[in-house]
Tab-separated table of C-alpha atoms in Angstrom:
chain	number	residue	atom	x	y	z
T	289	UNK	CA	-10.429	44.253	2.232
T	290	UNK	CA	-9.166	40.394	2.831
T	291	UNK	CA	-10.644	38.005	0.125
T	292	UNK	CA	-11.502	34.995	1.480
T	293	UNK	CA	-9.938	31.674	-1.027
T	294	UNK	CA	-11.159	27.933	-0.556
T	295	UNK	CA	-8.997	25.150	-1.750
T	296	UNK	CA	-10.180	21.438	-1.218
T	297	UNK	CA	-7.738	19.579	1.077
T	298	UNK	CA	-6.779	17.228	-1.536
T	299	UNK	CA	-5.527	19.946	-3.630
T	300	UNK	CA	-3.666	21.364	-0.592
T	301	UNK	CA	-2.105	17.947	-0.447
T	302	UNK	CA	-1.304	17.277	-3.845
T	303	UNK	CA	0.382	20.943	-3.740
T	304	UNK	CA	2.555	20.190	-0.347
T	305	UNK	CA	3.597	16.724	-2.311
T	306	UNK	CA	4.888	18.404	-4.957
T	307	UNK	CA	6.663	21.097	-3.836
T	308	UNK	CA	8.184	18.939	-1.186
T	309	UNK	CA	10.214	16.612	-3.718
T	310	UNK	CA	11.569	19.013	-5.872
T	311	UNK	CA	15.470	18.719	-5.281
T	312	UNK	CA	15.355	23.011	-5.150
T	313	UNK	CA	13.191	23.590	-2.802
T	314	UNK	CA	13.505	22.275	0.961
T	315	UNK	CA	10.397	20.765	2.720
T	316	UNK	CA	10.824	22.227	5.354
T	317	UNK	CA	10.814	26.037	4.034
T	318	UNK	CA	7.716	24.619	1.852
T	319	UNK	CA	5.915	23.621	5.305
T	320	UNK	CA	7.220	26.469	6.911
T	321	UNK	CA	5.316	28.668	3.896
T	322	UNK	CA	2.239	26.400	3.779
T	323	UNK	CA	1.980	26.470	7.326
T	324	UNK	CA	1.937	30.241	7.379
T	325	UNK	CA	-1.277	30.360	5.450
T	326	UNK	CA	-3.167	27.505	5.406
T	327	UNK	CA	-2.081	26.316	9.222
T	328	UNK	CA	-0.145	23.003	10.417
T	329	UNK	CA	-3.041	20.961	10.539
T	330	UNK	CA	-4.505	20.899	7.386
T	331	UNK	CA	-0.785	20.204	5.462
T	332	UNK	CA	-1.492	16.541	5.969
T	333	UNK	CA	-3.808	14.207	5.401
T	334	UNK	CA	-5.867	12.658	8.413
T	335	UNK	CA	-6.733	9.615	6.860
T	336	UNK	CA	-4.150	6.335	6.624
T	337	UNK	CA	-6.428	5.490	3.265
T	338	UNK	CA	-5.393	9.516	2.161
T	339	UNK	CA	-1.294	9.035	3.374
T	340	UNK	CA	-0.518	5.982	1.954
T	341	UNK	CA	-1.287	5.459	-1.252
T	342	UNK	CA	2.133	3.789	-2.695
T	343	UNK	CA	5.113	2.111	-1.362
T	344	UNK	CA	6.856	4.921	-1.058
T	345	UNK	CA	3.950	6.743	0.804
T	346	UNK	CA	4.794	3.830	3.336
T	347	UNK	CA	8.527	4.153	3.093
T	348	UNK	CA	8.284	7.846	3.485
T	349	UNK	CA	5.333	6.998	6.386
T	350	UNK	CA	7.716	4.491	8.732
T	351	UNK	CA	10.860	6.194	7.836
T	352	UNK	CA	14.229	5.010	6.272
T	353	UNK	CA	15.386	3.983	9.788
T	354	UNK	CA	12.274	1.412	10.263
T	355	UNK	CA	13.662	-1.928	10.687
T	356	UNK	CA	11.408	-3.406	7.674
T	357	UNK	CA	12.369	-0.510	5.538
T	358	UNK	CA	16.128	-1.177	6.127
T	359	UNK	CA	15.677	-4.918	5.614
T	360	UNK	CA	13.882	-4.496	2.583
T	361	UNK	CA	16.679	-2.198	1.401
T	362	UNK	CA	18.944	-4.776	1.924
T	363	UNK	CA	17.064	-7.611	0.185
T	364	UNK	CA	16.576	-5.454	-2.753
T	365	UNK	CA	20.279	-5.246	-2.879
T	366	UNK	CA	20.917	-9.185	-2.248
T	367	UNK	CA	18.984	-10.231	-5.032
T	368	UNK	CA	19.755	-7.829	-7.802
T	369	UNK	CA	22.944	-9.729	-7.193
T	370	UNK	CA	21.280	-13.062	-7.849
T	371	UNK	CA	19.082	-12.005	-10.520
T	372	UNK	CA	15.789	-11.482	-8.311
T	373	UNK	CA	12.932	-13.105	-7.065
T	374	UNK	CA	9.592	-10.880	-7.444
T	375	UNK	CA	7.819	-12.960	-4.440
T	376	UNK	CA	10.636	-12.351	-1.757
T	377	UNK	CA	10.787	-8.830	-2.204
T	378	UNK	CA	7.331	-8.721	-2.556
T	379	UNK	CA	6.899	-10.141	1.252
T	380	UNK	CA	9.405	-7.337	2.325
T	381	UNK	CA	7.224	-4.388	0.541
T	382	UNK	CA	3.981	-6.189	2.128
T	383	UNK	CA	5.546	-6.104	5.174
T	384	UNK	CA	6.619	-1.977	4.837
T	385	UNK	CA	3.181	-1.313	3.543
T	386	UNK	CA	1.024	-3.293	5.995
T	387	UNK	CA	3.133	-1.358	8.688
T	388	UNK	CA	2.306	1.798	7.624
T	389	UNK	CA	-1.345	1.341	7.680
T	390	UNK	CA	-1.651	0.037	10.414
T	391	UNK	CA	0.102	2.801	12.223
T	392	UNK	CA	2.195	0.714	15.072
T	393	UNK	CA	-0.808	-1.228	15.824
T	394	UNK	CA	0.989	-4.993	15.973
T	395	UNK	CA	-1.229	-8.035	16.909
T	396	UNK	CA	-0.786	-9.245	20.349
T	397	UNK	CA	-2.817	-12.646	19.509
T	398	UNK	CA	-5.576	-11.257	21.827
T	399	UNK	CA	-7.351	-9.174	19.128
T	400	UNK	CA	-9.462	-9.779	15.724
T	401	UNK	CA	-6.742	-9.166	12.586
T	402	UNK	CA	-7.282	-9.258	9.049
T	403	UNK	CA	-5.870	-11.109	5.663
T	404	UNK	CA	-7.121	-9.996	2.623
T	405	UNK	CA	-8.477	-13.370	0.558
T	406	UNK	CA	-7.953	-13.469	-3.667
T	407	UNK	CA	-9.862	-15.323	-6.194
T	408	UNK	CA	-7.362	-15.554	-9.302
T	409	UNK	CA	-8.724	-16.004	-12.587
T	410	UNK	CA	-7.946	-17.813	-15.743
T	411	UNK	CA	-7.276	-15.410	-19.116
T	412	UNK	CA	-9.741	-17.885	-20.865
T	413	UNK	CA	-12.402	-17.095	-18.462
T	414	UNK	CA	-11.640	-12.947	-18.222
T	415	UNK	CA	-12.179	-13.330	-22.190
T	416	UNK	CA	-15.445	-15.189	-21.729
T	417	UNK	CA	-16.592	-12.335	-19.080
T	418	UNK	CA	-18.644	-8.419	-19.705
T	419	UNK	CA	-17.395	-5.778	-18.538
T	420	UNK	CA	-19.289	-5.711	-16.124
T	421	UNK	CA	-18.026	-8.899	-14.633
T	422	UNK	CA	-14.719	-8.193	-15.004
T	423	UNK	CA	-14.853	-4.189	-13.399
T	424	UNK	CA	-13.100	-5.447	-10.063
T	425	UNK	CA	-10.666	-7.958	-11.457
T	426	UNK	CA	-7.072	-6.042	-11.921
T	427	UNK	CA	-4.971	-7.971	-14.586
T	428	UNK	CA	-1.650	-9.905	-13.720
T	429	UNK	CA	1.026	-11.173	-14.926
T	430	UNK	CA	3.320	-14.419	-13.534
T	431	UNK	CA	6.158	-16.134	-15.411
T	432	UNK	CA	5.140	-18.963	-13.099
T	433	UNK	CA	1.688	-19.229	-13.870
T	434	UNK	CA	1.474	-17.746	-17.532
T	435	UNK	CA	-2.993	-18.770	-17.403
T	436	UNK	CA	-3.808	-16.331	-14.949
T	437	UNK	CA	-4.651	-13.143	-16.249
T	438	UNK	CA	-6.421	-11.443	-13.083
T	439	UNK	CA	-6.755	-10.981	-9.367
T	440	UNK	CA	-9.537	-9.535	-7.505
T	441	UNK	CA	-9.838	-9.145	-3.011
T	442	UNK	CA	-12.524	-11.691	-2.169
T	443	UNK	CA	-13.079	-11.086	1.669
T	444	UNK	CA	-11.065	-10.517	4.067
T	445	UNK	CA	-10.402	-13.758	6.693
T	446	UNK	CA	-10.095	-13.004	10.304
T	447	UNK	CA	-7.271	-14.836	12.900
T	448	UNK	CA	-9.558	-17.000	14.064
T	449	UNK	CA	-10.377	-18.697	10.622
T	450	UNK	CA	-6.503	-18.482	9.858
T	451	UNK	CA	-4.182	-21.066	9.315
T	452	UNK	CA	-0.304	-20.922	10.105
T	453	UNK	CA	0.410	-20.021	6.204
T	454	UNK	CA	-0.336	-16.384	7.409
T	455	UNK	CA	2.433	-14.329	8.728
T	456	UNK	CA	1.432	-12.135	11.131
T	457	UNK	CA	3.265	-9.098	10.331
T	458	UNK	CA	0.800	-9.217	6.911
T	459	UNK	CA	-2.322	-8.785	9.151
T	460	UNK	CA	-4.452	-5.570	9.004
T	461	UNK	CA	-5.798	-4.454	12.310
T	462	UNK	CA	-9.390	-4.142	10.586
T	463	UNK	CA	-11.551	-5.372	7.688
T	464	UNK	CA	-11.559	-1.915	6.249
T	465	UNK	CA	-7.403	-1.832	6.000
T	466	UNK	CA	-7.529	-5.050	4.735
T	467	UNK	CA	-9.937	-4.569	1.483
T	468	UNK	CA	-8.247	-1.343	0.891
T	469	UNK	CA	-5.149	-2.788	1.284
T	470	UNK	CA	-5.993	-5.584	-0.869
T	471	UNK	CA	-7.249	-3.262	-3.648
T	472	UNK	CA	-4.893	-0.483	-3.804
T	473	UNK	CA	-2.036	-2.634	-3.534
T	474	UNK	CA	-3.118	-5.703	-5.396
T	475	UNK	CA	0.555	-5.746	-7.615
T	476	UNK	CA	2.638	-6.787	-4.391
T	477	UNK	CA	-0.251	-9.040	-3.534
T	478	UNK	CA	0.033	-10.628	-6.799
T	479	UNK	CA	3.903	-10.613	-7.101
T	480	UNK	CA	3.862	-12.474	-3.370
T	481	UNK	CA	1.482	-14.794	-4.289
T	482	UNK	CA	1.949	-15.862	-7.533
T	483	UNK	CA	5.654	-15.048	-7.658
């Protein structure tokens, strides 16, 4: 008699994740074993929103030979030399992150793209606000500008209200990207912004 065992695809995910870093194990035998009983298909997620969920969901997504991945190796390397600059490597993991969600889609210049828009706030005025106020603002710190205390996505602007202060490899090929890009990764939006 076969007994029949659901598992929610996240769970299958989270357990392929796992047992695909450990140093002990390869990933491929874990696929191959996976694969055997769950099937190829439902190892991964289908959504970009599910597969990319850090920077290194994006490294691992574009791969270590990826142009934007090797030059933000390199950078990384440059200025630990020179003690650093937080908004120069943040362009370079924008750039690797942006990338990966959009999944090769590059603007052309003929097409609608998106920049996620911030509204910055003072710590004074974060104090001053409920909780309920304050439930989308993510707190952030800058050596440059020691007042603000948060960061929250506004909107998102489209090409055609953009000025030339956007680079286009930071463009999201739709509004949806670009909020969720703006809210899961708000730190490197912050650390490129505010330095």
């Amino acid at each position: 008699m076969k007994t029949r065992i659901t598992i929610k695809k996240t769970e299958l995910h989270k357990l392929y994740k796992s047992l695909t870093t450990r140093p002990n194990i390869t990933r491929e035998y874990v696929e191959q074993e996976l694969a055997s009983v769950f099937g190829k298909r439902n190892l991964h997620p289908t959504s970009v929103k599910e597969r990319i969920q850090s920077l290194n969901d994006a490294i691992e997504a574009l791969g270590y030979g990826h142009p934007y991945v090797i030059g933000y190796m390199e950078a990384e390397e440059a200025l630990a030399k020179i003690g650093g600059d937080e908004c120069a490597l943040a362009f370079f993991e924008l750039r690797i992150i942006v990338a990966a969600l959009n999944e090769g889609w590059k603007w052309g210049g003929h097409s609608f793209c998106y920049l996620p828009m911030f509204e910055l706030y003072p710590k004074d005025v974060l104090e001053d606000m409920t909780d309920d106020e304050a439930e989308d603002i993510q707190p952030v710190f800058s050596r440059r500008f020691p007042n603000i205390g948060g960061m929250a996505w506004k909107h998102n602007i489209d090409n055609m209200s953009l000025s030339a202060y956007a680079p286009a490899c930071l463009m999201l090929k739709n509004e949806s990207l670009a909020r969720y890009a703006a809210e899961q990764f708000m730190q490197y939006w912050a650390k490129y912004i505010l330095g």
